PDB file of C-alpha atoms in Angstrom:
ATOM      1  CA  MET A   1     101.287 123.270 100.462  1.00  0.00           C
ATOM      2  CA  VAL A   2      99.192 120.295 101.571  1.00  0.00           C
ATOM      3  CA  PRO A   3     101.497 117.605 102.999  1.00  0.00           C
ATOM      4  CA  GLU A   4     100.856 113.985 102.083  1.00  0.00           C
ATOM      5  CA  ARG A   5     102.269 110.897 103.693  1.00  0.00           C
ATOM      6  CA  VAL A   6     104.792 109.286 101.354  1.00  0.00           C
ATOM      7  CA  LEU A   7     106.194 106.575 103.636  1.00  0.00           C
ATOM      8  CA  SER A   8     104.689 104.792 106.623  1.00  0.00           C
ATOM      9  CA  VAL A   9     107.425 104.041 109.149  1.00  0.00           C
ATOM     10  CA  GLY A  10     105.853 104.836 112.533  1.00  0.00           C
ATOM     11  CA  ALA A  11     109.108 106.317 113.769  1.00  0.00           C
ATOM     12  CA  THR A  12     109.429 106.879 117.482  1.00  0.00           C
ATOM     13  CA  LEU A  13     111.681 109.847 116.756  1.00  0.00           C
ATOM     14  CA  GLY A  14     112.078 110.426 113.008  1.00  0.00           C
ATOM     15  CA  GLU A  15     114.868 112.934 112.383  1.00  0.00           C
ATOM     16  CA  GLY A  16     117.776 114.054 110.227  1.00  0.00           C
ATOM     17  CA  PRO A  17     116.279 114.028 106.703  1.00  0.00           C
ATOM     18  CA  VAL A  18     118.850 114.766 104.003  1.00  0.00           C
ATOM     19  CA  TRP A  19     118.732 114.484 100.230  1.00  0.00           C
ATOM     20  CA  VAL A  20     121.800 112.674  98.890  1.00  0.00           C
ATOM     21  CA  ALA A  21     122.103 113.675  95.223  1.00  0.00           C
ATOM     22  CA  ARG A  22     124.562 110.947  94.220  1.00  0.00           C
ATOM     23  CA  ASP A  23     122.042 108.401  95.496  1.00  0.00           C
ATOM     24  CA  ALA A  24     118.907 110.264  94.312  1.00  0.00           C
ATOM     25  CA  ALA A  25     117.293 109.383  97.626  1.00  0.00           C
ATOM     26  CA  LEU A  26     116.236 110.801 100.959  1.00  0.00           C
ATOM     27  CA  TRP A  27     117.999 109.470 104.032  1.00  0.00           C
ATOM     28  CA  PHE A  28     116.700 109.896 107.589  1.00  0.00           C
ATOM     29  CA  VAL A  29     116.827 108.148 110.951  1.00  0.00           C
ATOM     30  CA  ASP A  30     114.678 106.951 113.799  1.00  0.00           C
ATOM     31  CA  ILE A  31     116.791 107.905 116.797  1.00  0.00           C
ATOM     32  CA  LYS A  32     115.007 105.835 119.421  1.00  0.00           C
ATOM     33  CA  GLN A  33     114.637 102.706 117.290  1.00  0.00           C
ATOM     34  CA  ASN A  34     118.334 102.838 116.253  1.00  0.00           C
ATOM     35  CA  ARG A  35     117.397 102.776 112.564  1.00  0.00           C
ATOM     36  CA  VAL A  36     118.690 104.409 109.382  1.00  0.00           C
ATOM     37  CA  HIS A  37     116.155 104.780 106.547  1.00  0.00           C
ATOM     38  CA  ARG A  38     116.516 105.393 102.817  1.00  0.00           C
ATOM     39  CA  PHE A  39     113.569 106.421 100.623  1.00  0.00           C
ATOM     40  CA  ASP A  40     113.569 106.632  96.822  1.00  0.00           C
ATOM     41  CA  PRO A  41     110.667 108.932  95.861  1.00  0.00           C
ATOM     42  CA  ALA A  42     110.860 107.915  92.198  1.00  0.00           C
ATOM     43  CA  THR A  43     110.054 104.272  92.942  1.00  0.00           C
ATOM     44  CA  ARG A  44     108.650 104.621  96.492  1.00  0.00           C
ATOM     45  CA  ALA A  45     111.151 101.929  97.507  1.00  0.00           C
ATOM     46  CA  ALA A  46     112.416 101.997 101.090  1.00  0.00           C
ATOM     47  CA  GLN A  47     115.334 100.361 102.887  1.00  0.00           C
ATOM     48  CA  ALA A  48     116.427 100.343 106.512  1.00  0.00           C
ATOM     49  CA  TRP A  49     119.555  99.479 108.508  1.00  0.00           C
ATOM     50  CA  ASP A  50     120.021  98.780 112.214  1.00  0.00           C
ATOM     51  CA  ALA A  51     122.508 101.015 114.010  1.00  0.00           C
ATOM     52  CA  PRO A  52     124.450  99.879 117.103  1.00  0.00           C
ATOM     53  CA  ASP A  53     123.048 102.720 119.228  1.00  0.00           C
ATOM     54  CA  GLN A  54     120.803 105.765 119.009  1.00  0.00           C
ATOM     55  CA  VAL A  55     121.580 107.457 115.686  1.00  0.00           C
ATOM     56  CA  GLY A  56     120.867 111.161 115.173  1.00  0.00           C
ATOM     57  CA  TRP A  57     121.814 111.511 111.499  1.00  0.00           C
ATOM     58  CA  VAL A  58     123.750 110.188 108.511  1.00  0.00           C
ATOM     59  CA  LEU A  59     125.488 112.402 105.939  1.00  0.00           C
ATOM     60  CA  PRO A  60     127.520 111.697 102.780  1.00  0.00           C
ATOM     61  CA  THR A  61     131.311 111.882 102.755  1.00  0.00           C
ATOM     62  CA  THR A  62     133.748 112.638  99.947  1.00  0.00           C
ATOM     63  CA  ASP A  63     135.056 109.048  99.908  1.00  0.00           C
ATOM     64  CA  GLY A  64     131.647 107.692  98.881  1.00  0.00           C
ATOM     65  CA  ALA A  65     130.660 106.433 102.328  1.00  0.00           C
ATOM     66  CA  MET A  66     128.612 108.140 105.026  1.00  0.00           C
ATOM     67  CA  ILE A  67     129.314 109.523 108.468  1.00  0.00           C
ATOM     68  CA  ALA A  68     126.791 108.893 111.232  1.00  0.00           C
ATOM     69  CA  GLY A  69     126.217 110.588 114.571  1.00  0.00           C
ATOM     70  CA  LEU A  70     125.502 108.028 117.286  1.00  0.00           C
ATOM     71  CA  LYS A  71     125.163 108.280 121.044  1.00  0.00           C
ATOM     72  CA  THR A  72     128.693 106.883 121.221  1.00  0.00           C
ATOM     73  CA  GLY A  73     130.114 109.468 118.799  1.00  0.00           C
ATOM     74  CA  LEU A  74     130.909 109.726 115.114  1.00  0.00           C
ATOM     75  CA  HIS A  75     130.928 106.507 113.068  1.00  0.00           C
ATOM     76  CA  ARG A  76     131.739 105.689 109.452  1.00  0.00           C
ATOM     77  CA  PHE A  77     128.685 104.009 107.923  1.00  0.00           C
ATOM     78  CA  LEU A  78     128.805 101.761 104.850  1.00  0.00           C
ATOM     79  CA  PRO A  79     125.319 101.069 103.485  1.00  0.00           C
ATOM     80  CA  ALA A  80     126.665  98.278 101.256  1.00  0.00           C
ATOM     81  CA  ASP A  81     127.286  96.008 104.234  1.00  0.00           C
ATOM     82  CA  GLY A  82     125.497  97.921 107.003  1.00  0.00           C
ATOM     83  CA  SER A  83     128.661  98.370 109.050  1.00  0.00           C
ATOM     84  CA  PHE A  84     129.292 101.163 111.546  1.00  0.00           C
ATOM     85  CA  THR A  85     132.935 101.833 112.444  1.00  0.00           C
ATOM     86  CA  PRO A  86     133.813 104.172 115.362  1.00  0.00           C
ATOM     87  CA  PHE A  87     135.496 107.315 114.077  1.00  0.00           C
ATOM     88  CA  HIS A  88     135.671 109.851 116.912  1.00  0.00           C
ATOM     89  CA  ASP A  89     133.990 110.481 120.261  1.00  0.00           C
ATOM     90  CA  PRO A  90     133.938 114.236 120.995  1.00  0.00           C
ATOM     91  CA  GLU A  91     132.624 113.800 124.549  1.00  0.00           C
ATOM     92  CA  PRO A  92     134.036 110.657 126.183  1.00  0.00           C
ATOM     93  CA  ALA A  93     133.510 112.175 129.643  1.00  0.00           C
ATOM     94  CA  LEU A  94     129.769 112.721 129.034  1.00  0.00           C
ATOM     95  CA  PRO A  95     128.210 109.259 128.637  1.00  0.00           C
ATOM     96  CA  ASP A  96     124.676 110.627 129.122  1.00  0.00           C
ATOM     97  CA  ASN A  97     125.021 112.871 126.060  1.00  0.00           C
ATOM     98  CA  ARG A  98     124.235 111.823 122.507  1.00  0.00           C
ATOM     99  CA  LEU A  99     124.734 113.372 119.075  1.00  0.00           C
ATOM    100  CA  ASN A 100     121.508 114.955 117.849  1.00  0.00           C
ATOM    101  CA  ASP A 101     121.555 116.958 114.591  1.00  0.00           C
ATOM    102  CA  ALA A 102     124.065 117.962 111.934  1.00  0.00           C
ATOM    103  CA  THR A 103     124.752 119.558 108.570  1.00  0.00           C
ATOM    104  CA  VAL A 104     127.600 119.910 106.078  1.00  0.00           C
ATOM    105  CA  ASP A 105     128.360 123.322 104.606  1.00  0.00           C
ATOM    106  CA  ALA A 106     129.514 124.131 101.076  1.00  0.00           C
ATOM    107  CA  ARG A 107     133.159 123.884 102.179  1.00  0.00           C
ATOM    108  CA  GLY A 108     132.775 120.319 103.404  1.00  0.00           C
ATOM    109  CA  ARG A 109     132.808 121.231 107.087  1.00  0.00           C
ATOM    110  CA  LEU A 110     130.664 119.053 109.336  1.00  0.00           C
ATOM    111  CA  TRP A 111     128.704 120.894 112.033  1.00  0.00           C
ATOM    112  CA  PHE A 112     127.003 118.734 114.657  1.00  0.00           C
ATOM    113  CA  GLY A 113     125.473 119.142 118.079  1.00  0.00           C
ATOM    114  CA  THR A 114     125.142 117.072 121.218  1.00  0.00           C
ATOM    115  CA  MET A 115     122.466 116.979 123.896  1.00  0.00           C
ATOM    116  CA  ASP A 116     121.644 115.463 127.266  1.00  0.00           C
ATOM    117  CA  ASP A 117     119.714 112.282 126.427  1.00  0.00           C
ATOM    118  CA  ARG A 118     117.603 112.800 129.571  1.00  0.00           C
ATOM    119  CA  GLU A 119     116.748 116.321 128.345  1.00  0.00           C
ATOM    120  CA  THR A 120     117.511 117.938 131.694  1.00  0.00           C
ATOM    121  CA  ASP A 121     121.185 118.993 131.922  1.00  0.00           C
ATOM    122  CA  THR A 122     122.837 121.869 130.053  1.00  0.00           C
ATOM    123  CA  THR A 123     125.540 119.729 128.451  1.00  0.00           C
ATOM    124  CA  GLY A 124     124.747 120.070 124.740  1.00  0.00           C
ATOM    125  CA  ARG A 125     127.378 121.749 122.576  1.00  0.00           C
ATOM    126  CA  LEU A 126     127.983 122.465 118.904  1.00  0.00           C
ATOM    127  CA  TYR A 127     131.089 121.040 117.202  1.00  0.00           C
ATOM    128  CA  ARG A 128     132.893 121.608 113.915  1.00  0.00           C
ATOM    129  CA  LEU A 129     134.849 118.894 112.125  1.00  0.00           C
ATOM    130  CA  ALA A 130     137.101 120.479 109.510  1.00  0.00           C
ATOM    131  CA  ASP A 131     140.725 120.742 108.439  1.00  0.00           C
ATOM    132  CA  GLY A 132     141.620 117.453 110.074  1.00  0.00           C
ATOM    133  CA  ARG A 133     140.309 118.147 113.562  1.00  0.00           C
ATOM    134  CA  CYS A 134     137.117 118.223 115.618  1.00  0.00           C
ATOM    135  CA  ALA A 135     136.631 121.297 117.802  1.00  0.00           C
ATOM    136  CA  ASP A 136     134.030 122.877 120.049  1.00  0.00           C
ATOM    137  CA  ALA A 137     132.467 125.655 117.966  1.00  0.00           C
ATOM    138  CA  GLY A 138     132.445 127.958 120.996  1.00  0.00           C
ATOM    139  CA  LEU A 139     128.725 128.592 121.517  1.00  0.00           C
ATOM    140  CA  ASP A 140     127.080 128.544 124.930  1.00  0.00           C
ATOM    141  CA  PRO A 141     125.940 125.056 126.027  1.00  0.00           C
ATOM    142  CA  VAL A 142     122.235 124.201 125.980  1.00  0.00           C
ATOM    143  CA  VAL A 143     120.161 121.155 126.934  1.00  0.00           C
ATOM    144  CA  ILE A 144     119.129 120.219 123.361  1.00  0.00           C
ATOM    145  CA  THR A 145     121.041 121.478 120.334  1.00  0.00           C
ATOM    146  CA  ASN A 146     119.219 121.399 116.998  1.00  0.00           C
ATOM    147  CA  GLY A 147     119.583 122.657 113.476  1.00  0.00           C
ATOM    148  CA  PRO A 148     122.272 123.439 112.647  1.00  0.00           C
ATOM    149  CA  ALA A 149     121.936 125.021 109.193  1.00  0.00           C
ATOM    150  CA  VAL A 150     124.508 126.958 107.171  1.00  0.00           C
ATOM    151  CA  SER A 151     123.869 129.493 104.395  1.00  0.00           C
ATOM    152  CA  ALA A 152     124.816 128.659 100.795  1.00  0.00           C
ATOM    153  CA  ASP A 153     127.858 130.960 100.981  1.00  0.00           C
ATOM    154  CA  ALA A 154     128.955 129.234 104.225  1.00  0.00           C
ATOM    155  CA  ARG A 155     129.113 132.579 106.048  1.00  0.00           C
ATOM    156  CA  THR A 156     126.115 132.256 108.384  1.00  0.00           C
ATOM    157  CA  LEU A 157     125.195 129.457 110.766  1.00  0.00           C
ATOM    158  CA  TYR A 158     121.802 128.945 112.399  1.00  0.00           C
ATOM    159  CA  HIS A 159     121.813 127.108 115.729  1.00  0.00           C
ATOM    160  CA  THR A 160     118.702 126.052 117.645  1.00  0.00           C
ATOM    161  CA  ASP A 161     118.269 125.953 121.411  1.00  0.00           C
ATOM    162  CA  THR A 162     115.169 123.755 121.408  1.00  0.00           C
ATOM    163  CA  LEU A 163     114.076 124.049 125.040  1.00  0.00           C
ATOM    164  CA  GLY A 164     114.916 127.759 125.045  1.00  0.00           C
ATOM    165  CA  ARG A 165     112.703 128.134 121.923  1.00  0.00           C
ATOM    166  CA  VAL A 166     115.364 130.247 120.193  1.00  0.00           C
ATOM    167  CA  ILE A 167     117.104 129.983 116.812  1.00  0.00           C
ATOM    168  CA  TRP A 168     120.397 131.881 116.815  1.00  0.00           C
ATOM    169  CA  ARG A 169     122.100 133.475 113.805  1.00  0.00           C
ATOM    170  CA  VAL A 170     125.903 133.344 113.929  1.00  0.00           C
ATOM    171  CA  PRO A 171     128.487 134.707 111.451  1.00  0.00           C
ATOM    172  CA  VAL A 172     131.062 132.182 110.241  1.00  0.00           C
ATOM    173  CA  ASN A 173     134.606 133.421 109.589  1.00  0.00           C
ATOM    174  CA  ASP A 174     136.779 132.094 106.763  1.00  0.00           C
ATOM    175  CA  ASP A 175     138.666 129.836 109.159  1.00  0.00           C
ATOM    176  CA  GLY A 176     135.416 128.333 110.475  1.00  0.00           C
ATOM    177  CA  SER A 177     135.446 130.196 113.770  1.00  0.00           C
ATOM    178  CA  LEU A 178     132.186 131.804 114.832  1.00  0.00           C
ATOM    179  CA  GLY A 179     131.346 135.407 115.582  1.00  0.00           C
ATOM    180  CA  ARG A 180     128.788 136.783 118.004  1.00  0.00           C
ATOM    181  CA  ALA A 181     125.445 134.942 118.092  1.00  0.00           C
ATOM    182  CA  GLU A 182     122.297 137.033 117.588  1.00  0.00           C
ATOM    183  CA  ARG A 183     118.742 135.990 118.314  1.00  0.00           C
ATOM    184  CA  HIS A 184     117.093 135.305 114.930  1.00  0.00           C
ATOM    185  CA  VAL A 185     113.745 133.691 115.825  1.00  0.00           C
ATOM    186  CA  THR A 186     111.893 133.124 119.088  1.00  0.00           C
ATOM    187  CA  ILE A 187     109.019 130.617 119.101  1.00  0.00           C
ATOM    188  CA  GLU A 188     106.084 131.610 121.278  1.00  0.00           C
ATOM    189  CA  ASP A 189     105.193 129.346 124.211  1.00  0.00           C
ATOM    190  CA  ASP A 190     102.040 127.806 122.719  1.00  0.00           C
ATOM    191  CA  ALA A 191     103.538 127.007 119.293  1.00  0.00           C
ATOM    192  CA  GLY A 192     105.739 124.033 120.171  1.00  0.00           C
ATOM    193  CA  TYR A 193     109.524 123.772 120.211  1.00  0.00           C
ATOM    194  CA  PRO A 194     111.862 124.589 117.304  1.00  0.00           C
ATOM    195  CA  ASP A 195     113.497 121.395 116.069  1.00  0.00           C
ATOM    196  CA  GLY A 196     115.648 120.873 112.977  1.00  0.00           C
ATOM    197  CA  CYS A 197     116.052 123.737 110.504  1.00  0.00           C
ATOM    198  CA  VAL A 198     117.134 124.144 106.882  1.00  0.00           C
ATOM    199  CA  LEU A 199     117.578 127.013 104.409  1.00  0.00           C
ATOM    200  CA  ASP A 200     115.989 127.378 100.971  1.00  0.00           C
ATOM    201  CA  ALA A 201     117.267 129.050  97.790  1.00  0.00           C
ATOM    202  CA  ASP A 202     115.857 132.408  98.935  1.00  0.00           C
ATOM    203  CA  ASP A 203     117.905 132.210 102.151  1.00  0.00           C
ATOM    204  CA  CYS A 204     114.728 131.717 104.166  1.00  0.00           C
ATOM    205  CA  LEU A 205     114.788 129.410 107.174  1.00  0.00           C
ATOM    206  CA  TRP A 206     112.365 126.497 107.655  1.00  0.00           C
ATOM    207  CA  THR A 207     111.998 124.886 111.072  1.00  0.00           C
ATOM    208  CA  GLY A 208     110.032 121.917 112.333  1.00  0.00           C
ATOM    209  CA  LEU A 209     107.898 122.473 115.432  1.00  0.00           C
ATOM    210  CA  PHE A 210     107.910 119.616 117.925  1.00  0.00           C
ATOM    211  CA  GLY A 211     104.482 119.728 119.544  1.00  0.00           C
ATOM    212  CA  GLY A 212     103.491 122.498 117.128  1.00  0.00           C
ATOM    213  CA  TRP A 213     101.727 120.564 114.330  1.00  0.00           C
ATOM    214  CA  GLY A 214     103.732 121.953 111.445  1.00  0.00           C
ATOM    215  CA  VAL A 215     106.693 123.734 109.899  1.00  0.00           C
ATOM    216  CA  ARG A 216     107.375 127.448 109.609  1.00  0.00           C
ATOM    217  CA  ARG A 217     109.327 129.539 107.110  1.00  0.00           C
ATOM    218  CA  TYR A 218     111.083 132.740 108.216  1.00  0.00           C
ATOM    219  CA  ASP A 219     112.584 135.378 105.922  1.00  0.00           C
ATOM    220  CA  PRO A 220     116.248 136.497 106.233  1.00  0.00           C
ATOM    221  CA  ALA A 221     115.207 139.141 108.769  1.00  0.00           C
ATOM    222  CA  GLY A 222     113.576 136.512 111.003  1.00  0.00           C
ATOM    223  CA  ARG A 223     109.968 137.408 110.132  1.00  0.00           C
ATOM    224  CA  LEU A 224     107.409 134.608 109.889  1.00  0.00           C
ATOM    225  CA  ILE A 225     106.108 134.336 106.327  1.00  0.00           C
ATOM    226  CA  THR A 226     104.684 130.811 105.948  1.00  0.00           C
ATOM    227  CA  THR A 227     103.163 128.123 108.169  1.00  0.00           C
ATOM    228  CA  VAL A 228     102.416 124.633 106.846  1.00  0.00           C
ATOM    229  CA  ARG A 229     100.243 122.475 109.091  1.00  0.00           C
ATOM    230  CA  LEU A 230     100.694 118.704 109.317  1.00  0.00           C
ATOM    231  CA  PRO A 231      98.250 116.108 110.664  1.00  0.00           C
ATOM    232  CA  VAL A 232     100.673 115.172 113.456  1.00  0.00           C
ATOM    233  CA  ALA A 233     101.898 117.157 116.446  1.00  0.00           C
ATOM    234  CA  ASN A 234     105.579 116.274 116.607  1.00  0.00           C
ATOM    235  CA  VAL A 235     107.203 117.648 113.461  1.00  0.00           C
ATOM    236  CA  THR A 236     110.972 117.369 113.563  1.00  0.00           C
ATOM    237  CA  LYS A 237     112.801 118.495 110.422  1.00  0.00           C
ATOM    238  CA  LEU A 238     112.411 119.377 106.743  1.00  0.00           C
ATOM    239  CA  ALA A 239     114.738 118.598 103.827  1.00  0.00           C
ATOM    240  CA  PHE A 240     114.537 119.669 100.192  1.00  0.00           C
ATOM    241  CA  GLY A 241     114.844 116.817  97.722  1.00  0.00           C
ATOM    242  CA  GLY A 242     114.021 115.495  94.302  1.00  0.00           C
ATOM    243  CA  PRO A 243     115.968 116.145  91.088  1.00  0.00           C
ATOM    244  CA  ASP A 244     115.270 119.881  91.265  1.00  0.00           C
ATOM    245  CA  LEU A 245     115.304 120.101  95.093  1.00  0.00           C
ATOM    246  CA  GLY A 246     111.719 121.288  94.779  1.00  0.00           C
ATOM    247  CA  THR A 247     110.035 118.834  97.142  1.00  0.00           C
ATOM    248  CA  ALA A 248     109.909 119.349 100.889  1.00  0.00           C
ATOM    249  CA  PHE A 249     110.236 116.103 102.871  1.00  0.00           C
ATOM    250  CA  VAL A 250     109.339 116.191 106.572  1.00  0.00           C
ATOM    251  CA  THR A 251     110.117 113.735 109.373  1.00  0.00           C
ATOM    252  CA  THR A 252     107.830 113.336 112.379  1.00  0.00           C
ATOM    253  CA  ALA A 253     107.735 111.496 115.719  1.00  0.00           C
ATOM    254  CA  ARG A 254     105.492 109.428 117.989  1.00  0.00           C
ATOM    255  CA  LYS A 255     107.687 110.135 121.028  1.00  0.00           C
ATOM    256  CA  GLY A 256     105.748 111.505 123.996  1.00  0.00           C
ATOM    257  CA  LEU A 257     102.295 110.696 122.602  1.00  0.00           C
ATOM    258  CA  ASP A 258      99.977 108.594 124.758  1.00  0.00           C
ATOM    259  CA  ALA A 259      97.408 106.128 123.434  1.00  0.00           C
ATOM    260  CA  ALA A 260      94.709 108.772 123.113  1.00  0.00           C
ATOM    261  CA  ALA A 261      96.987 111.129 121.194  1.00  0.00           C
ATOM    262  CA  LEU A 262      98.126 108.351 118.863  1.00  0.00           C
ATOM    263  CA  ALA A 263      94.521 107.396 118.178  1.00  0.00           C
ATOM    264  CA  GLY A 264      93.878 110.969 117.087  1.00  0.00           C
ATOM    265  CA  GLN A 265      96.982 111.162 114.877  1.00  0.00           C
ATOM    266  CA  PRO A 266      97.615 107.683 113.465  1.00  0.00           C
ATOM    267  CA  LEU A 267     100.158 109.024 110.935  1.00  0.00           C
ATOM    268  CA  ALA A 268     102.533 110.212 113.662  1.00  0.00           C
ATOM    269  CA  GLY A 269     106.094 109.090 112.958  1.00  0.00           C
ATOM    270  CA  ASP A 270     105.604 108.840 109.199  1.00  0.00           C
ATOM    271  CA  LEU A 271     107.417 110.685 106.396  1.00  0.00           C
ATOM    272  CA  PHE A 272     105.537 113.483 104.615  1.00  0.00           C
ATOM    273  CA  ALA A 273     106.127 115.587 101.507  1.00  0.00           C
ATOM    274  CA  PHE A 274     104.685 118.754  99.971  1.00  0.00           C
ATOM    275  CA  ASP A 275     105.408 121.370  97.316  1.00  0.00           C
ATOM    276  CA  PRO A 276     106.954 124.346  99.149  1.00  0.00           C
ATOM    277  CA  GLY A 277     106.903 126.676  96.139  1.00  0.00           C
ATOM    278  CA  VAL A 278     110.652 127.245  96.441  1.00  0.00           C
ATOM    279  CA  ALA A 279     113.716 125.087  95.869  1.00  0.00           C
ATOM    280  CA  GLY A 280     116.367 124.113  98.328  1.00  0.00           C
ATOM    281  CA  VAL A 281     120.138 124.377  97.924  1.00  0.00           C
ATOM    282  CA  PRO A 282     122.503 121.444  97.295  1.00  0.00           C
ATOM    283  CA  GLY A 283     123.794 119.832 100.449  1.00  0.00           C
ATOM    284  CA  GLY A 284     127.481 119.681 101.256  1.00  0.00           C
ATOM    285  CA  ILE A 285     129.589 116.520 101.371  1.00  0.00           C
ATOM    286  CA  ALA A 286     131.717 116.015 104.465  1.00  0.00           C
ATOM    287  CA  ASP A 287     135.473 115.926 103.924  1.00  0.00           C
ATOM    288  CA  ILE A 288     136.898 113.685 106.662  1.00  0.00           C
ATOM    289  CA  SER A 289     139.842 112.409 104.651  1.00  0.00           C
ATOM    290  CA  ASN A 290     142.574 114.109 106.685  1.00  0.00           C
ATOM    291  CA  PHE A 291     141.084 113.744 110.157  1.00  0.00           C
ATOM    292  CA  GLU A 292     143.916 113.559 112.671  1.00  0.00           C
ATOM    293  CA  GLY A 293     142.005 111.954 115.511  1.00  0.00           C
ATOM    294  CA  GLY A 294     141.888 108.526 113.911  1.00  0.00           C
ATOM    295  CA  VAL A 295     139.625 105.747 115.148  1.00  0.00           C
ATOM    296  CA  GLU A 296     138.564 105.963 118.783  1.00  0.00           C
TER     297      GLU A 296
END
């Protein structure tokens, strides 16, 4: 489990890695540079698109396009022409919030979080877009939402309170409503902040550690079983990719590093990969075809 740099991008805030099987490529974003990236590990070819605002993630949709989470809300993204079309703003009364992290479960439900862009106010919430509507998932608000991740059977959701250093485990009912949240993992004060998380085929949880120089793997009971160190401090999120989902790709960030820190970690903001010794699970594809909110 020795990570190697596979793409030099120098991202200010690399985030949201996701393997898109129909494209055989890894997609990720640089939130602060308003950029969407695509990386083909087979050819090492890379592409990038400019977004109209800070972009937290892009995910595939059932109509062959992609949905993107921007500071201004959900947008439909077409890589063919680089266009972003407004789709829905879940928080029009909170202009200082932005969308931060997201996932799609096996049932095609989109789960995404918001956060205070200044990282001070407790205005971040988790939302669910499913069955033609977008709704608050009902969890307590936090400053920075992260994750989320959903188990392969779509019955358990993991939700990260980054500044609180807690990853919560929440049962998901058949109708998409959530049960009572239970503390799953608490990150100790000197180990960085839990960032994006993802589950592997053994139902173990991997989380990036912002300021923690690596990623960690926790078993289904929340016990730490693996730590993989990276040569950069700000590690954001891991995604399983490749034809067998057996490669771990990791995004990182330069955000918050001064000149001295950057001199000591010149690979900060780049994309890394390693062999995790376990496969991931196929990602879901968002079904937004019957959304009732229309374009906002």
